[in-house]
Structure formats: structure tokens, C-alpha cells
């Protein structure tokens, strides 16, 4: 048991001396500079720098605001549908019918152009 405890203590000490992963990754990124003639790699490096400088809280707030806007529009649409459900269904049926008619027409024109090429 003492041997196991000693091994664990030695590994803890070794880990404590190791630099944090973020420090290691930054060191690797800094040492891996793109050659001056490799524009694509330079662009990726610039993007990586921008991403490192980004503030995650701002991105999350932007996403939250976007989602809240979408939900507000959906709630507004549902309110309008609830005011006139029959009118909504009529519009929906007309729109689906028009889409199907356009699809059938398009399929027929493709079919006729394909059959005229094979003749």
C-alpha cells in the first residue's frame, strides 16, 4: 500500500510541474507560423487569432437574442393564425396546390425535353 501511495504522490508531483494545456497549445500555435508564401495558412492563422480573441459570452448573448427574435415571430404568427384559422387553411391549401402544380409542370417539361433528346 505504501508503494502505491508513493507512486501516486510522485505522479501528482510530476503533473503539478507540467504546464497547463492552454499554455502548451498557445506555445504550439505560436511556434507554428505559416510560411510567407502560404496565403491559405496565413488566413487560417488570422482566423484562429480572431477566434482566440472572441468573447464567448457575447456569442451566447447574440445567439440568445436571435432565438428570442425567432420565437417572438413564431408567437406572432400563431396569434394571427388563431384569429382566422379558416383563412389560414385556405391560404395553405392554395399555396400547396400552386406548388404541386408548378412541380408537375416542371416534371412534364423535363420529361418532354428528355424524350426529345433521345429521339
PDB file of C-alpha atoms in Angstrom:
ATOM      1  CA  UNK A   1       0.000   0.000   0.000  1.00  0.00           C
ATOM      2  CA  UNK A   2       2.863   2.367   0.789  1.00  0.00           C
ATOM      3  CA  UNK A   3       4.321   1.720  -2.632  1.00  0.00           C
ATOM      4  CA  UNK A   4       1.048   2.603  -4.366  1.00  0.00           C
ATOM      5  CA  UNK A   5       0.743   5.759  -2.270  1.00  0.00           C
ATOM      6  CA  UNK A   6       4.317   6.718  -3.172  1.00  0.00           C
ATOM      7  CA  UNK A   7       3.674   6.160  -6.889  1.00  0.00           C
ATOM      8  CA  UNK A   8       0.520   8.294  -6.727  1.00  0.00           C
ATOM      9  CA  UNK A   9       2.358  11.062  -4.884  1.00  0.00           C
ATOM     10  CA  UNK A  10       5.150  11.011  -7.486  1.00  0.00           C
ATOM     11  CA  UNK A  11       2.645  11.256 -10.341  1.00  0.00           C
ATOM     12  CA  UNK A  12       0.847  14.149  -8.640  1.00  0.00           C
ATOM     13  CA  UNK A  13       4.142  15.983  -8.283  1.00  0.00           C
ATOM     14  CA  UNK A  14       5.012  15.343 -11.935  1.00  0.00           C
ATOM     15  CA  UNK A  15       1.589  16.610 -13.048  1.00  0.00           C
ATOM     16  CA  UNK A  16       1.946  19.725 -10.902  1.00  0.00           C
ATOM     17  CA  UNK A  17       5.178  20.579 -12.730  1.00  0.00           C
ATOM     18  CA  UNK A  18       3.566  20.199 -16.163  1.00  0.00           C
ATOM     19  CA  UNK A  19       2.418  23.420 -17.843  1.00  0.00           C
ATOM     20  CA  UNK A  20      -1.352  23.816 -18.298  1.00  0.00           C
ATOM     21  CA  UNK A  21      -2.816  22.589 -21.598  1.00  0.00           C
ATOM     22  CA  UNK A  22      -3.752  26.123 -22.717  1.00  0.00           C
ATOM     23  CA  UNK A  23      -0.150  27.218 -22.290  1.00  0.00           C
ATOM     24  CA  UNK A  24       1.069  24.232 -24.291  1.00  0.00           C
ATOM     25  CA  UNK A  25      -1.415  24.866 -27.104  1.00  0.00           C
ATOM     26  CA  UNK A  26      -0.559  28.568 -27.322  1.00  0.00           C
ATOM     27  CA  UNK A  27       3.122  27.712 -27.427  1.00  0.00           C
ATOM     28  CA  UNK A  28       2.498  25.245 -30.258  1.00  0.00           C
ATOM     29  CA  UNK A  29       0.399  27.762 -32.194  1.00  0.00           C
ATOM     30  CA  UNK A  30       2.984  30.495 -31.767  1.00  0.00           C
ATOM     31  CA  UNK A  31       5.815  28.265 -32.953  1.00  0.00           C
ATOM     32  CA  UNK A  32       3.865  27.059 -35.995  1.00  0.00           C
ATOM     33  CA  UNK A  33       3.867  30.231 -38.082  1.00  0.00           C
ATOM     34  CA  UNK A  34       2.776  29.873 -41.687  1.00  0.00           C
ATOM     35  CA  UNK A  35       5.383  30.434 -44.401  1.00  0.00           C
ATOM     36  CA  UNK A  36       5.087  33.871 -46.057  1.00  0.00           C
ATOM     37  CA  UNK A  37       4.074  32.350 -49.406  1.00  0.00           C
ATOM     38  CA  UNK A  38       1.250  30.211 -47.952  1.00  0.00           C
ATOM     39  CA  UNK A  39      -1.680  32.618 -48.032  1.00  0.00           C
ATOM     40  CA  UNK A  40      -4.261  29.981 -47.070  1.00  0.00           C
ATOM     41  CA  UNK A  41      -2.348  29.008 -43.923  1.00  0.00           C
ATOM     42  CA  UNK A  42      -1.867  32.672 -43.031  1.00  0.00           C
ATOM     43  CA  UNK A  43      -5.615  33.212 -43.380  1.00  0.00           C
ATOM     44  CA  UNK A  44      -6.322  30.264 -41.097  1.00  0.00           C
ATOM     45  CA  UNK A  45      -3.849  31.600 -38.552  1.00  0.00           C
ATOM     46  CA  UNK A  46      -5.548  35.005 -38.646  1.00  0.00           C
ATOM     47  CA  UNK A  47      -8.929  33.324 -38.145  1.00  0.00           C
ATOM     48  CA  UNK A  48      -7.528  31.370 -35.198  1.00  0.00           C
ATOM     49  CA  UNK A  49      -6.325  34.604 -33.627  1.00  0.00           C
ATOM     50  CA  UNK A  50      -9.777  36.142 -34.062  1.00  0.00           C
ATOM     51  CA  UNK A  51     -11.383  33.077 -32.509  1.00  0.00           C
ATOM     52  CA  UNK A  52      -8.967  33.201 -29.573  1.00  0.00           C
ATOM     53  CA  UNK A  53      -9.862  36.869 -29.044  1.00  0.00           C
ATOM     54  CA  UNK A  54     -13.624  36.241 -29.238  1.00  0.00           C
ATOM     55  CA  UNK A  55     -15.626  36.554 -26.088  1.00  0.00           C
ATOM     56  CA  UNK A  56     -17.888  33.506 -25.665  1.00  0.00           C
ATOM     57  CA  UNK A  57     -20.390  35.473 -23.599  1.00  0.00           C
ATOM     58  CA  UNK A  58     -21.061  37.837 -26.486  1.00  0.00           C
ATOM     59  CA  UNK A  59     -21.628  34.945 -28.878  1.00  0.00           C
ATOM     60  CA  UNK A  60     -24.053  33.296 -26.476  1.00  0.00           C
ATOM     61  CA  UNK A  61     -25.900  36.584 -25.970  1.00  0.00           C
ATOM     62  CA  UNK A  62     -26.133  37.047 -29.751  1.00  0.00           C
ATOM     63  CA  UNK A  63     -27.498  33.522 -30.132  1.00  0.00           C
ATOM     64  CA  UNK A  64     -29.991  34.098 -27.304  1.00  0.00           C
ATOM     65  CA  UNK A  65     -31.198  37.338 -28.917  1.00  0.00           C
ATOM     66  CA  UNK A  66     -31.550  35.631 -32.302  1.00  0.00           C
ATOM     67  CA  UNK A  67     -33.534  32.773 -30.787  1.00  0.00           C
ATOM     68  CA  UNK A  68     -35.779  35.152 -28.843  1.00  0.00           C
ATOM     69  CA  UNK A  69     -36.488  37.082 -32.057  1.00  0.00           C
ATOM     70  CA  UNK A  70     -37.423  33.888 -33.887  1.00  0.00           C
ATOM     71  CA  UNK A  71     -39.682  32.782 -31.048  1.00  0.00           C
ATOM     72  CA  UNK A  72     -41.381  36.194 -30.958  1.00  0.00           C
ATOM     73  CA  UNK A  73     -42.088  35.983 -34.704  1.00  0.00           C
ATOM     74  CA  UNK A  74     -43.443  32.449 -34.283  1.00  0.00           C
ATOM     75  CA  UNK A  75     -45.710  33.594 -31.446  1.00  0.00           C
ATOM     76  CA  UNK A  76     -46.958  36.457 -33.596  1.00  0.00           C
ATOM     77  CA  UNK A  77     -47.684  34.083 -36.486  1.00  0.00           C
ATOM     78  CA  UNK A  78     -49.561  31.699 -34.205  1.00  0.00           C
ATOM     79  CA  UNK A  79     -51.623  34.608 -32.874  1.00  0.00           C
ATOM     80  CA  UNK A  80     -52.543  35.636 -36.433  1.00  0.00           C
ATOM     81  CA  UNK A  81     -53.496  32.038 -37.315  1.00  0.00           C
ATOM     82  CA  UNK A  82     -55.664  31.819 -34.190  1.00  0.00           C
ATOM     83  CA  UNK A  83     -57.525  34.992 -35.235  1.00  0.00           C
ATOM     84  CA  UNK A  84     -58.543  33.472 -38.605  1.00  0.00           C
ATOM     85  CA  UNK A  85     -57.880  29.732 -38.812  1.00  0.00           C
ATOM     86  CA  UNK A  86     -60.187  29.211 -41.795  1.00  0.00           C
ATOM     87  CA  UNK A  87     -58.425  31.918 -43.786  1.00  0.00           C
ATOM     88  CA  UNK A  88     -55.076  30.395 -42.865  1.00  0.00           C
ATOM     89  CA  UNK A  89     -56.160  26.945 -44.026  1.00  0.00           C
ATOM     90  CA  UNK A  90     -57.485  28.412 -47.273  1.00  0.00           C
ATOM     91  CA  UNK A  91     -54.164  30.143 -47.934  1.00  0.00           C
ATOM     92  CA  UNK A  92     -52.285  26.974 -47.037  1.00  0.00           C
ATOM     93  CA  UNK A  93     -54.338  24.828 -49.426  1.00  0.00           C
ATOM     94  CA  UNK A  94     -53.943  27.360 -52.269  1.00  0.00           C
ATOM     95  CA  UNK A  95     -50.191  27.572 -51.679  1.00  0.00           C
ATOM     96  CA  UNK A  96     -49.721  23.787 -51.590  1.00  0.00           C
ATOM     97  CA  UNK A  97     -51.872  23.424 -54.707  1.00  0.00           C
ATOM     98  CA  UNK A  98     -49.830  26.062 -56.564  1.00  0.00           C
ATOM     99  CA  UNK A  99     -46.586  24.366 -55.513  1.00  0.00           C
ATOM    100  CA  UNK A 100     -47.786  20.971 -56.691  1.00  0.00           C
ATOM    101  CA  UNK A 101     -48.982  22.401 -59.994  1.00  0.00           C
ATOM    102  CA  UNK A 102     -45.580  24.013 -60.523  1.00  0.00           C
ATOM    103  CA  UNK A 103     -43.811  20.747 -59.650  1.00  0.00           C
ATOM    104  CA  UNK A 104     -45.970  18.750 -62.085  1.00  0.00           C
ATOM    105  CA  UNK A 105     -45.436  21.328 -64.810  1.00  0.00           C
ATOM    106  CA  UNK A 106     -41.691  21.307 -64.252  1.00  0.00           C
ATOM    107  CA  UNK A 107     -41.576  17.489 -64.297  1.00  0.00           C
ATOM    108  CA  UNK A 108     -43.569  17.383 -67.555  1.00  0.00           C
ATOM    109  CA  UNK A 109     -41.273  19.929 -69.233  1.00  0.00           C
ATOM    110  CA  UNK A 110     -38.207  17.938 -68.162  1.00  0.00           C
ATOM    111  CA  UNK A 111     -39.792  14.735 -69.356  1.00  0.00           C
ATOM    112  CA  UNK A 112     -40.602  16.220 -72.757  1.00  0.00           C
ATOM    113  CA  UNK A 113     -37.110  17.719 -73.137  1.00  0.00           C
ATOM    114  CA  UNK A 114     -35.531  14.372 -72.208  1.00  0.00           C
ATOM    115  CA  UNK A 115     -37.712  12.407 -74.627  1.00  0.00           C
ATOM    116  CA  UNK A 116     -36.998  14.875 -77.471  1.00  0.00           C
ATOM    117  CA  UNK A 117     -33.221  14.482 -76.922  1.00  0.00           C
ATOM    118  CA  UNK A 118     -33.400  10.687 -77.040  1.00  0.00           C
ATOM    119  CA  UNK A 119     -35.295  10.745 -80.379  1.00  0.00           C
TER     120      UNK A 119
END
